[in-house]
CSV table of C-alpha atoms in Angstrom, one decimal:
chain,number,residue,atom,x,y,z
A,1,MET,CA,-15.4,27.3,7.4
A,2,THR,CA,-12.2,26.6,9.2
A,3,ASP,CA,-9.2,25.7,7.1
A,4,LEU,CA,-8.4,22.0,6.9
A,5,LEU,CA,-4.9,21.0,7.6
A,6,HIS,CA,-2.8,19.2,5.0
A,7,LEU,CA,-0.6,16.3,5.9
A,8,PRO,CA,2.8,15.4,4.3
A,9,LEU,CA,1.3,13.0,1.7
A,10,HIS,CA,-1.5,15.4,0.6
A,11,ALA,CA,0.0,15.9,-2.9
A,12,LEU,CA,0.6,12.2,-3.4
A,13,HIS,CA,-3.1,11.4,-2.5
A,14,VAL,CA,-4.4,14.0,-4.9
A,15,ALA,CA,-2.1,12.8,-7.7
A,16,ALA,CA,-3.3,9.2,-7.1
A,17,GLY,CA,-6.9,10.4,-7.7
A,18,ALA,CA,-8.1,10.3,-4.1
A,19,LYS,CA,-11.4,11.7,-3.1
A,20,MET,CA,-10.4,14.0,-0.2
A,21,VAL,CA,-12.8,14.7,2.7
A,22,PRO,CA,-12.6,16.6,6.0
A,23,PHE,CA,-11.7,14.3,8.9
A,24,ALA,CA,-10.7,15.4,12.4
A,25,GLY,CA,-9.6,18.8,11.1
A,26,TYR,CA,-7.5,17.4,8.2
A,27,GLU,CA,-8.2,16.8,4.6
A,28,MET,CA,-7.9,13.0,4.2
A,29,PRO,CA,-8.3,10.5,1.4
A,30,VAL,CA,-11.6,8.6,1.9
A,31,GLN,CA,-11.1,6.5,-1.3
A,32,TYR,CA,-9.1,6.2,-4.4
A,33,PRO,CA,-10.4,5.4,-7.9
A,34,ALA,CA,-10.5,1.7,-7.1
A,35,GLY,CA,-13.3,2.3,-4.7
A,36,VAL,CA,-14.0,1.2,-1.1
A,37,MET,CA,-14.9,-2.4,-2.0
A,38,ALA,CA,-11.9,-3.1,-4.1
A,39,GLU,CA,-9.6,-1.4,-1.7
A,40,HIS,CA,-10.9,-3.4,1.2
A,41,LEU,CA,-10.6,-6.7,-0.7
A,42,HIS,CA,-7.2,-5.9,-1.9
A,43,THR,CA,-6.0,-5.3,1.6
A,44,ARG,CA,-7.3,-8.7,2.7
A,45,LYS,CA,-5.7,-10.4,-0.3
A,46,ALA,CA,-2.4,-8.5,-0.9
A,47,ALA,CA,-1.3,-5.3,0.8
A,48,GLY,CA,-2.8,-1.8,1.4
A,49,LEU,CA,-1.0,1.4,2.3
A,50,PHE,CA,-2.9,3.7,4.6
A,51,ASP,CA,-1.9,7.3,5.5
A,52,VAL,CA,-2.8,7.7,9.2
A,53,SER,CA,-0.6,10.8,9.7
A,54,HIS,CA,-3.5,12.6,11.3
A,55,MET,CA,-3.1,10.4,14.4
A,56,GLY,CA,-1.2,11.8,17.4
A,57,GLN,CA,2.4,10.6,18.0
A,58,VAL,CA,4.0,11.4,21.3
A,59,VAL,CA,7.2,10.3,23.0
A,60,LEU,CA,7.3,10.2,26.8
A,61,ARG,CA,10.9,10.5,28.0
A,62,PRO,CA,11.4,9.7,31.7
A,63,LYS,CA,12.6,12.4,34.0
A,64,GLY,CA,13.6,9.8,36.5
A,65,THR,CA,13.3,6.0,35.8
A,66,MET,CA,11.3,4.2,33.2
A,67,GLN,CA,9.6,2.5,36.2
A,68,ASP,CA,8.4,5.8,37.6
A,69,LEU,CA,7.1,6.8,34.2
A,70,GLY,CA,5.4,3.4,33.8
A,71,LEU,CA,3.7,3.9,37.2
A,72,GLY,CA,2.7,7.4,36.0
A,73,LEU,CA,1.0,5.9,33.0
A,74,GLU,CA,-0.8,3.4,35.2
A,75,ARG,CA,-2.3,6.3,37.1
A,76,LEU,CA,-4.2,7.1,33.8
A,77,MET,CA,-5.0,3.6,32.5
A,78,PRO,CA,-6.4,0.4,34.0
A,79,VAL,CA,-3.6,-1.3,32.1
A,80,ASP,CA,-0.5,-3.1,33.2
A,81,VAL,CA,2.3,-0.8,31.9
A,82,LEU,CA,5.1,-2.1,34.0
A,83,SER,CA,5.3,-5.6,32.7
A,84,LEU,CA,5.5,-4.4,29.1
A,85,ALA,CA,8.9,-5.6,27.9
A,86,GLN,CA,11.3,-3.4,25.9
A,87,GLY,CA,10.6,-3.7,22.2
A,88,ARG,CA,6.9,-4.5,22.8
A,89,GLN,CA,3.6,-2.5,22.2
A,90,ARG,CA,0.3,-2.8,24.1
A,91,TYR,CA,-3.2,-1.5,23.7
A,92,GLY,CA,-4.2,1.2,26.3
A,93,ILE,CA,-7.2,3.1,27.5
A,94,PHE,CA,-7.3,6.5,29.1
A,95,THR,CA,-10.3,6.3,31.5
A,96,SER,CA,-12.3,9.1,33.0
A,97,GLU,CA,-13.1,9.7,36.7
A,98,THR,CA,-16.6,8.2,36.0
A,99,GLY,CA,-15.1,5.1,34.3
A,100,GLY,CA,-15.7,6.2,30.8
A,101,ILE,CA,-13.1,6.1,28.0
A,102,LEU,CA,-11.3,9.3,27.2
A,103,ASP,CA,-9.3,7.7,24.4
A,104,ASP,CA,-7.8,4.4,23.3
A,105,LEU,CA,-4.2,4.2,22.2
A,106,MET,CA,-1.2,2.1,21.5
A,107,PHE,CA,1.9,2.5,23.7
A,108,ALA,CA,5.3,1.0,23.2
A,109,ASN,CA,8.3,0.5,25.5
A,110,ARG,CA,11.4,1.5,23.6
A,111,GLY,CA,13.8,1.0,26.4
A,112,GLY,CA,14.6,4.7,27.0
A,113,ASP,CA,11.1,6.0,26.5
A,114,TYR,CA,7.5,5.2,25.8
A,115,PHE,CA,6.0,6.0,22.4
A,116,LEU,CA,2.3,6.6,22.2
A,117,VAL,CA,-0.1,6.7,19.2
A,118,VAL,CA,-3.5,8.3,19.9
A,119,ASN,CA,-6.6,9.1,17.9
A,120,ALA,CA,-6.6,12.1,15.7
A,121,ALA,CA,-9.8,13.6,17.1
A,122,ARG,CA,-8.5,13.2,20.6
A,123,LYS,CA,-4.9,14.2,20.3
A,124,ALA,CA,-5.3,17.8,21.6
A,125,HIS,CA,-7.2,16.4,24.6
A,126,ASP,CA,-4.7,13.6,25.2
A,127,PHE,CA,-1.6,15.8,25.0
A,128,ALA,CA,-3.2,18.2,27.6
A,129,HIS,CA,-4.1,15.2,29.7
A,130,LEU,CA,-0.6,13.9,29.6
A,131,ALA,CA,0.9,17.3,30.4
A,132,GLU,CA,-1.5,17.7,33.3
A,133,HIS,CA,-0.8,14.3,34.9
A,134,LEU,CA,2.6,13.2,33.9
A,135,ALA,CA,4.7,16.4,34.1
A,136,ASP,CA,6.4,15.2,37.2
A,137,VAL,CA,7.7,12.0,35.6
A,138,ALA,CA,8.0,12.7,31.8
A,139,GLU,CA,9.2,15.1,29.2
A,140,ILE,CA,6.3,15.1,26.7
A,141,GLU,CA,7.5,15.3,23.2
A,142,VAL,CA,4.7,15.6,20.6
A,143,GLN,CA,6.0,14.5,17.2
A,144,GLN,CA,4.7,17.2,14.9
A,145,ASP,CA,7.2,16.4,12.2
A,146,ARG,CA,6.5,12.7,11.6
A,147,ALA,CA,4.0,11.0,9.3
A,148,LEU,CA,2.4,7.7,10.1
A,149,LEU,CA,1.8,5.0,7.5
A,150,ALA,CA,0.1,1.6,7.9
A,151,LEU,CA,1.0,-1.2,5.5
A,152,GLN,CA,-1.6,-4.0,6.0
A,153,GLY,CA,-2.4,-7.4,4.5
A,154,PRO,CA,-0.9,-10.8,3.9
A,155,GLN,CA,1.8,-9.5,1.5
A,156,ALA,CA,2.7,-6.5,3.8
A,157,GLU,CA,5.8,-8.4,5.2
A,158,GLU,CA,7.1,-9.3,1.7
A,159,ALA,CA,6.7,-5.7,0.5
A,160,PHE,CA,8.1,-3.9,3.5
A,161,ALA,CA,11.0,-6.3,4.0
A,162,ARG,CA,12.3,-5.3,0.5
A,163,LEU,CA,12.9,-1.9,2.0
A,164,VAL,CA,13.6,-2.9,5.6
A,165,PRO,CA,14.8,-6.5,5.7
A,166,GLY,CA,14.9,-6.4,9.5
A,167,ALA,CA,11.2,-6.0,9.8
A,168,ARG,CA,10.7,-9.6,8.7
A,169,GLY,CA,11.7,-11.0,12.1
A,170,MET,CA,9.2,-8.9,14.0
A,171,ARG,CA,6.1,-10.6,15.6
A,172,PHE,CA,2.7,-9.1,16.3
A,173,MET,CA,3.0,-6.0,18.6
A,174,ASP,CA,6.8,-5.9,18.4
A,175,VAL,CA,8.3,-2.5,17.9
A,176,ALA,CA,11.7,-1.6,16.4
A,177,GLY,CA,13.7,1.3,15.0
A,178,PHE,CA,15.4,1.2,11.6
A,179,ASP,CA,17.8,3.7,10.0
A,180,THR,CA,16.8,4.0,6.3
A,181,VAL,CA,17.2,6.3,3.4
A,182,PHE,CA,13.8,7.7,4.4
A,183,GLY,CA,15.2,8.6,7.8
A,184,PRO,CA,14.8,6.8,11.2
A,185,LEU,CA,11.7,4.6,11.0
A,186,TRP,CA,9.8,3.7,14.2
A,187,VAL,CA,8.0,0.5,13.2
A,188,SER,CA,5.4,-1.7,15.0
A,189,ARG,CA,4.0,-5.0,13.8
A,190,SER,CA,0.4,-4.0,14.2
A,191,GLY,CA,-2.5,-2.3,12.6
A,192,TYR,CA,-6.3,-1.8,12.7
A,193,THR,CA,-7.6,-4.1,9.9
A,194,GLY,CA,-7.4,-7.6,11.4
A,195,GLU,CA,-4.5,-8.4,9.0
A,196,ASP,CA,-0.8,-8.8,9.6
A,197,GLY,CA,1.1,-5.6,8.9
A,198,PHE,CA,3.2,-2.7,10.1
A,199,GLU,CA,2.6,0.8,11.3
A,200,ILE,CA,5.5,3.0,10.3
A,201,SER,CA,6.3,6.4,11.8
A,202,VAL,CA,8.5,8.2,9.4
A,203,PRO,CA,10.0,11.7,9.4
A,204,ALA,CA,7.8,14.0,7.3
A,205,ALA,CA,10.7,14.7,4.9
A,206,GLY,CA,11.0,11.0,4.1
A,207,ALA,CA,7.3,10.1,4.0
A,208,GLU,CA,6.6,10.7,0.4
A,209,GLY,CA,9.7,8.7,-0.6
A,210,LEU,CA,8.7,5.8,1.6
A,211,ALA,CA,5.1,5.9,0.3
A,212,ARG,CA,6.2,6.0,-3.3
A,213,ALA,CA,8.6,3.1,-2.8
A,214,LEU,CA,5.8,1.0,-1.4
A,215,LEU,CA,3.2,2.0,-3.9
A,216,ASP,CA,5.6,1.2,-6.7
A,217,MET,CA,5.4,-2.4,-5.7
A,218,GLU,CA,2.9,-4.5,-7.5
A,219,GLU,CA,1.1,-5.9,-4.5
A,220,VAL,CA,0.6,-2.5,-2.8
A,221,LEU,CA,-2.4,-0.2,-3.4
A,222,PRO,CA,-3.3,3.0,-1.6
A,223,ILE,CA,-6.3,2.6,0.7
A,224,GLY,CA,-8.6,5.3,2.0
A,225,LEU,CA,-10.4,5.9,5.2
A,226,GLY,CA,-13.6,4.3,3.8
A,227,ALA,CA,-11.9,0.8,3.6
A,228,ARG,CA,-10.0,1.4,6.8
A,229,ASP,CA,-13.4,1.7,8.5
A,230,SER,CA,-14.9,-1.4,6.9
A,231,LEU,CA,-11.8,-3.4,7.6
A,232,ARG,CA,-11.7,-2.5,11.3
A,233,LEU,CA,-15.4,-3.1,11.6
A,234,GLU,CA,-15.1,-6.7,10.2
A,235,ALA,CA,-12.2,-7.2,12.6
A,236,GLY,CA,-14.5,-6.2,15.5
A,237,LEU,CA,-12.3,-3.3,16.5
A,238,CYS,CA,-13.7,-0.2,18.2
A,239,LEU,CA,-13.7,3.3,16.7
A,240,TYR,CA,-13.4,6.0,19.3
A,241,GLY,CA,-16.3,8.5,19.2
A,242,HIS,CA,-18.5,5.8,17.8
A,243,ASP,CA,-18.2,2.4,19.6
A,244,ILE,CA,-16.4,3.9,22.7
A,245,ASP,CA,-16.5,7.3,24.3
A,246,GLU,CA,-16.8,8.9,27.7
A,247,THR,CA,-20.2,7.2,28.4
A,248,THR,CA,-19.0,3.7,27.7
A,249,SER,CA,-16.8,1.9,30.2
A,250,PRO,CA,-14.0,-0.5,29.1
A,251,VAL,CA,-16.0,-3.4,30.6
A,252,GLU,CA,-19.2,-2.5,28.7
A,253,ALA,CA,-17.1,-2.1,25.6
A,254,GLY,CA,-15.7,-5.7,25.9
A,255,LEU,CA,-12.2,-4.4,26.4
A,256,THR,CA,-11.6,-6.4,29.7
A,257,TRP,CA,-8.7,-8.2,27.9
A,258,ALA,CA,-6.9,-4.9,28.1
A,259,ILE,CA,-7.2,-4.8,31.9
A,260,GLN,CA,-4.5,-7.2,33.0
A,261,LYS,CA,-4.6,-9.1,36.3
A,262,PRO,CA,-2.2,-6.8,38.2
A,263,ARG,CA,-4.7,-3.9,37.9
A,264,ARG,CA,-7.8,-5.9,38.9
A,265,ALA,CA,-9.1,-6.6,42.4
A,266,GLY,CA,-6.5,-8.7,44.3
A,267,GLY,CA,-3.7,-7.8,41.8
A,268,ALA,CA,-0.3,-6.4,42.7
A,269,ARG,CA,-1.3,-2.9,41.6
A,270,ALA,CA,-5.1,-3.2,41.8
A,271,GLY,CA,-7.0,0.0,41.1
A,272,GLY,CA,-5.4,3.4,41.2
A,273,PHE,CA,-6.7,4.5,37.8
A,274,PRO,CA,-9.5,7.0,37.0
A,275,GLY,CA,-13.0,5.4,37.3
A,276,GLU,CA,-11.6,2.5,39.3
A,277,SER,CA,-14.8,2.0,41.4
A,278,ARG,CA,-17.1,1.6,38.4
A,279,ILE,CA,-14.6,-0.5,36.4
A,280,LEU,CA,-13.7,-2.9,39.2
A,281,LYS,CA,-17.4,-3.2,40.2
A,282,GLU,CA,-18.3,-4.0,36.6
A,283,LEU,CA,-15.4,-6.5,36.4
A,284,ASP,CA,-16.8,-8.2,39.5
A,285,GLU,CA,-20.5,-8.1,38.9
A,286,GLY,CA,-20.7,-7.8,35.1
A,287,PRO,CA,-21.9,-4.6,33.3
A,288,ASP,CA,-25.5,-3.7,32.7
A,289,ARG,CA,-25.0,-3.5,29.0
A,290,GLN,CA,-22.4,-4.7,26.6
A,291,ARG,CA,-21.0,-4.0,23.1
A,292,VAL,CA,-21.9,-6.9,20.8
A,293,GLY,CA,-21.5,-7.8,17.2
A,294,LEU,CA,-24.7,-7.9,15.1
A,295,ARG,CA,-25.5,-9.7,11.9
A,296,PRO,CA,-28.6,-8.2,10.2
A,297,GLU,CA,-30.6,-11.0,8.6
A,298,GLY,CA,-31.4,-9.2,5.4
A,299,ARG,CA,-29.1,-7.4,3.0
A,300,ALA,CA,-29.8,-3.9,4.2
A,301,PRO,CA,-26.8,-2.3,6.1
A,302,MET,CA,-27.6,-1.2,9.6
A,303,ARG,CA,-25.6,1.9,10.4
A,304,GLU,CA,-24.6,4.0,13.4
A,305,GLY,CA,-27.7,5.4,15.3
A,306,VAL,CA,-30.1,2.6,14.2
A,307,GLU,CA,-32.2,1.7,17.3
A,308,LEU,CA,-32.3,-1.8,18.6
A,309,PHE,CA,-35.3,-3.6,20.2
A,310,SER,CA,-36.1,-7.0,21.7
A,311,GLU,CA,-38.5,-9.2,19.7
A,312,ASP,CA,-41.3,-8.0,22.0
A,313,GLY,CA,-40.6,-4.4,21.3
A,314,THR,CA,-38.5,-3.3,24.4
A,315,PRO,CA,-35.9,-0.6,23.4
A,316,LEU,CA,-32.4,-2.1,23.9
A,317,GLY,CA,-29.9,0.4,22.7
A,318,ALA,CA,-28.4,1.5,19.4
A,319,ILE,CA,-25.9,0.6,16.7
A,320,THR,CA,-22.6,2.4,17.1
A,321,SER,CA,-20.9,1.2,13.9
A,322,GLY,CA,-22.3,-0.6,11.0
A,323,GLY,CA,-22.2,-1.1,7.3
A,324,PHE,CA,-21.6,-3.7,4.6
A,325,GLY,CA,-18.7,-6.1,5.2
A,326,PRO,CA,-17.0,-6.6,1.8
A,327,SER,CA,-15.2,-9.8,2.9
A,328,VAL,CA,-18.2,-11.1,4.9
A,329,GLN,CA,-20.3,-10.3,1.9
A,330,ALA,CA,-23.1,-9.2,4.2
A,331,PRO,CA,-24.0,-6.3,6.5
A,332,VAL,CA,-22.3,-6.3,9.9
A,333,ALA,CA,-22.7,-4.0,12.9
A,334,MET,CA,-21.8,-3.4,16.5
A,335,GLY,CA,-23.9,-1.8,19.2
A,336,TYR,CA,-24.8,-1.9,22.9
A,337,VAL,CA,-27.5,-4.1,24.4
A,338,PRO,CA,-28.4,-5.1,28.0
A,339,THR,CA,-26.3,-8.0,29.2
A,340,ALA,CA,-29.4,-10.3,29.0
A,341,PHE,CA,-29.4,-9.9,25.2
A,342,ALA,CA,-25.6,-10.1,24.7
A,343,ALA,CA,-25.2,-13.8,24.1
A,344,PRO,CA,-24.3,-14.7,20.5
A,345,GLY,CA,-27.3,-16.2,18.8
A,346,THR,CA,-29.8,-13.9,20.6
A,347,ARG,CA,-32.4,-12.6,18.1
A,348,ILE,CA,-33.2,-9.0,18.3
A,349,GLU,CA,-34.7,-6.3,15.9
A,350,ALA,CA,-33.5,-3.1,14.5
A,351,GLU,CA,-35.6,-0.2,13.2
A,352,LEU,CA,-34.7,0.8,9.7
A,353,ARG,CA,-36.8,3.4,7.9
A,354,GLY,CA,-39.7,2.7,10.1
A,355,LYS,CA,-39.6,-1.1,9.8
A,356,ARG,CA,-38.4,-3.6,12.4
A,357,LEU,CA,-35.9,-6.0,10.8
A,358,ALA,CA,-34.3,-9.0,12.4
A,359,ALA,CA,-30.7,-9.2,13.5
A,360,VAL,CA,-28.7,-11.8,15.4
A,361,VAL,CA,-26.1,-11.1,18.1
A,362,ALA,CA,-22.8,-12.5,16.8
A,363,ALA,CA,-19.3,-13.1,18.0
A,364,THR,CA,-16.6,-10.8,16.7
A,365,PRO,CA,-14.4,-10.6,14.7
A,366,PHE,CA,-16.8,-11.1,11.7
A,367,HIS,CA,-13.8,-12.0,9.6
A,368,PRO,CA,-10.9,-14.1,10.9
A,369,THR,CA,-7.9,-12.1,12.0
A,370,HIS,CA,-4.4,-12.9,10.6
A,371,TYR,CA,-1.9,-11.6,13.0
A,372,LYS,CA,1.7,-12.9,13.0
A,373,ARG,CA,1.9,-14.1,16.6
B,1,MET,CA,-34.1,9.5,-22.4
B,2,LYS,CA,-34.8,12.3,-19.9
B,3,PHE,CA,-32.9,13.2,-16.8
B,4,THR,CA,-33.8,14.7,-13.4
B,5,LYS,CA,-31.9,17.0,-11.0
B,6,GLU,CA,-31.8,14.0,-8.6
B,7,HIS,CA,-29.6,12.1,-11.2
B,8,GLU,CA,-32.3,9.7,-12.3
B,9,TRP,CA,-32.9,8.8,-16.0
B,10,LEU,CA,-36.4,8.3,-17.4
B,11,ARG,CA,-37.3,6.3,-20.5
B,12,LEU,CA,-40.8,6.5,-22.0
B,13,ASP,CA,-42.3,3.4,-23.7
B,14,GLY,CA,-46.0,4.0,-24.4
B,15,ASP,CA,-47.5,5.0,-21.1
B,16,LEU,CA,-44.7,3.4,-19.0
B,17,VAL,CA,-41.8,5.3,-17.6
B,18,THR,CA,-38.7,3.3,-16.7
B,19,VAL,CA,-36.6,4.9,-14.0
B,20,GLY,CA,-32.9,4.3,-13.1
B,21,ILE,CA,-30.0,6.3,-11.9
B,22,THR,CA,-27.3,7.9,-14.0
B,23,GLU,CA,-23.7,6.7,-14.4
B,24,HIS,CA,-22.6,9.9,-12.7
B,25,ALA,CA,-24.8,9.1,-9.7
B,26,ALA,CA,-23.6,5.4,-9.6
B,27,GLU,CA,-20.0,6.5,-9.6
B,28,ALA,CA,-20.6,9.1,-6.8
B,29,LEU,CA,-22.4,6.5,-4.7
B,30,GLY,CA,-19.6,4.0,-5.0
B,31,ASP,CA,-20.1,0.3,-4.6
B,32,VAL,CA,-23.9,-0.4,-4.2
B,33,VAL,CA,-24.6,-3.1,-1.7
B,34,PHE,CA,-28.3,-3.0,-1.2
B,35,VAL,CA,-31.4,-1.8,-3.1
B,36,GLU,CA,-34.9,-1.6,-1.5
B,37,LEU,CA,-37.5,-1.6,-4.2
B,38,PRO,CA,-41.1,-0.3,-4.0
B,39,GLU,CA,-44.2,-2.5,-3.9
B,40,THR,CA,-45.9,-2.9,-7.3
B,41,GLU,CA,-49.5,-1.7,-7.7
B,42,THR,CA,-48.8,1.3,-5.5
B,43,GLN,CA,-49.8,4.9,-6.5
B,44,VAL,CA,-47.0,7.4,-6.1
B,45,ALA,CA,-46.8,11.1,-6.3
B,46,ALA,CA,-43.8,13.0,-7.8
B,47,GLY,CA,-41.1,13.4,-5.1
B,48,ASP,CA,-42.2,10.4,-3.0
B,49,GLU,CA,-39.3,8.4,-1.6
B,50,VAL,CA,-40.1,5.1,-3.2
B,51,SER,CA,-36.8,3.2,-3.1
B,52,VAL,CA,-33.5,3.2,-1.1
B,53,ILE,CA,-30.1,2.5,-2.5
B,54,GLU,CA,-27.2,1.8,-0.1
B,55,SER,CA,-23.6,1.9,-1.1
B,56,VAL,CA,-20.6,1.1,1.1
B,57,LYS,CA,-20.7,4.7,2.1
B,58,ALA,CA,-24.3,5.8,2.7
B,59,ALA,CA,-28.0,5.4,2.1
B,60,SER,CA,-29.7,7.5,-0.6
B,61,ASP,CA,-33.4,7.8,-1.5
B,62,ILE,CA,-34.7,7.3,-5.0
B,63,LEU,CA,-37.6,9.6,-5.6
B,64,ALA,CA,-40.6,8.9,-7.9
B,65,PRO,CA,-40.0,11.5,-10.6
B,66,VAL,CA,-43.6,11.5,-11.8
B,67,GLU,CA,-47.1,10.7,-10.5
B,68,GLY,CA,-48.5,7.3,-11.4
B,69,GLU,CA,-48.7,3.6,-10.5
B,70,ILE,CA,-45.6,1.4,-9.9
B,71,VAL,CA,-46.3,-1.5,-12.2
B,72,GLU,CA,-43.0,-3.4,-12.2
B,73,VAL,CA,-39.8,-3.5,-10.2
B,74,ASN,CA,-36.4,-4.9,-11.2
B,75,THR,CA,-36.1,-7.8,-8.7
B,76,ALA,CA,-32.6,-8.6,-10.1
B,77,LEU,CA,-31.3,-5.6,-8.2
B,78,ALA,CA,-32.3,-7.2,-4.9
B,79,ASP,CA,-30.1,-10.2,-5.6
B,80,ASN,CA,-27.3,-8.3,-7.3
B,81,PRO,CA,-27.2,-4.7,-6.2
B,82,GLY,CA,-23.7,-4.4,-7.9
B,83,LEU,CA,-25.6,-4.2,-11.2
B,84,VAL,CA,-26.1,-0.5,-10.4
B,85,ASN,CA,-22.4,0.1,-10.8
B,86,GLU,CA,-22.0,-2.3,-13.7
B,87,ASP,CA,-24.8,-1.1,-16.0
B,88,PRO,CA,-26.7,1.8,-14.5
B,89,LEU,CA,-28.3,2.9,-17.8
B,90,GLY,CA,-29.4,-0.6,-18.8
B,91,ALA,CA,-29.8,-3.8,-16.6
B,92,ALA,CA,-30.0,-1.7,-13.4
B,93,TRP,CA,-33.3,0.0,-14.0
B,94,PHE,CA,-35.3,0.3,-10.7
B,95,PHE,CA,-39.0,0.4,-11.5
B,96,ARG,CA,-41.6,1.3,-14.1
B,97,ILE,CA,-44.4,3.8,-13.5
B,98,ARG,CA,-47.6,3.9,-15.6
B,99,ILE,CA,-48.5,7.6,-16.2
B,100,ALA,CA,-51.6,9.2,-17.4
B,101,ASP,CA,-50.1,12.0,-19.5
B,102,SER,CA,-46.7,11.6,-21.2
B,103,SER,CA,-46.3,15.3,-21.6
B,104,VAL,CA,-45.1,15.4,-17.9
B,105,LEU,CA,-41.7,14.2,-19.2
B,106,ASP,CA,-41.2,17.5,-21.2
B,107,ALA,CA,-40.3,19.2,-17.9
B,108,PHE,CA,-37.1,17.1,-17.5
B,109,MET,CA,-33.6,17.7,-18.9
B,110,SER,CA,-32.3,16.3,-22.1
B,111,GLU,CA,-29.0,14.4,-22.0
B,112,ASP,CA,-27.1,17.5,-23.1
B,113,GLU,CA,-28.8,19.6,-20.4
B,114,TYR,CA,-28.0,17.0,-17.8
B,115,LYS,CA,-24.4,16.8,-18.9
B,116,GLU,CA,-24.1,20.5,-18.6
B,117,MET,CA,-25.6,20.4,-15.1
B,118,ILE,CA,-23.0,17.8,-13.8
B,119,GLY,CA,-20.2,19.7,-15.6
């Protein structure tokens, strides 16, 4: 057995009664004594604090101009990087030469550099990818010594503004830096739960102080990876390695909103990213299959790997994420089906323990999102 | 009450064995969101997977602890699976099996033995 790495808040999680599990090479809290259901519902109603310090944080500092660096990033993503204003964050996708997804990420324009947050399980890959392709335009500074917290929920602003009053004025996908007693915080107004909230990069030395200050507040509870998964599933958000991977294109995955006009056919900087031929063709002609939301008709959760069929028995694809939605109060799932079966309302079947059970293609999110636009 | 290694409890009334899961099991599973019950009037062998319990985390099988006929199932669990967390030893019984020979229960653990097993 390989040794699991511990993150700066490990002792705090254990003291809070967390059940720790291996995740992406780290020992992470999957739930606290309140349990996944209560943690999920608390986040939707008040505020939840998530430790996502396992994610990769990297600063790209331009060797030349920010424009050159932006263009360098556009060589790796079908995304409009250049138009991203200072103080703003955007969702990005590293694509492969065959048009699959190497990782999804957030990137922020901080004026003098770009700050990227990538998935834990992909960070070693991503850092190597950046070093291979951007060495000419960027100093690549992996942030080994920073923790990452997410504070999510309708009372997140109230709670966080007690410590950082300036955060109140931020809108969805704004980023800002704040000098605090916990050290310099890099804050974005974003998250992965469908709720309003903040993602807060904090120096490792200040992480426990910040976490304790937030957890001391009545409205804030610690939330584990279990509820993080059910919250993002209800919000219809993709999880890398499950809903998206090197075999799925951004168009199949329904991430076309992340491919802005300048990068599409006829745009000012059309193409020029890995996998451009497949991705531009799918944008033009439509993909053969698509990621869809699914609402099982019964109460039985349909989880990852469950196979999908048409009502006449033709294999369609499989579920990539699924479970019980505590806020929806019913099972919810996502998976891939041929485009002819992708319209909301289409009735299909899923095979569960040898039985075919009905499910209906449904629009996502399953639970309304509450971003502060 | 007797206990199995699979964290089920068994209660004998006449020739009927009522089966449920222990508090320890319910706590380990987390919030139960779905229970699939067996059909009544079916013959089962010891070790048959007769029921499925799904929590927010995962699906688990409930095994028939003894051979016999399923004569009754707790339909309340289908409508309110959360009963398994609220009252695992009482209202959240799963099914009743009619057995031929009550001495088969002697092979299972007492409460003290079960507590020792789970530590």
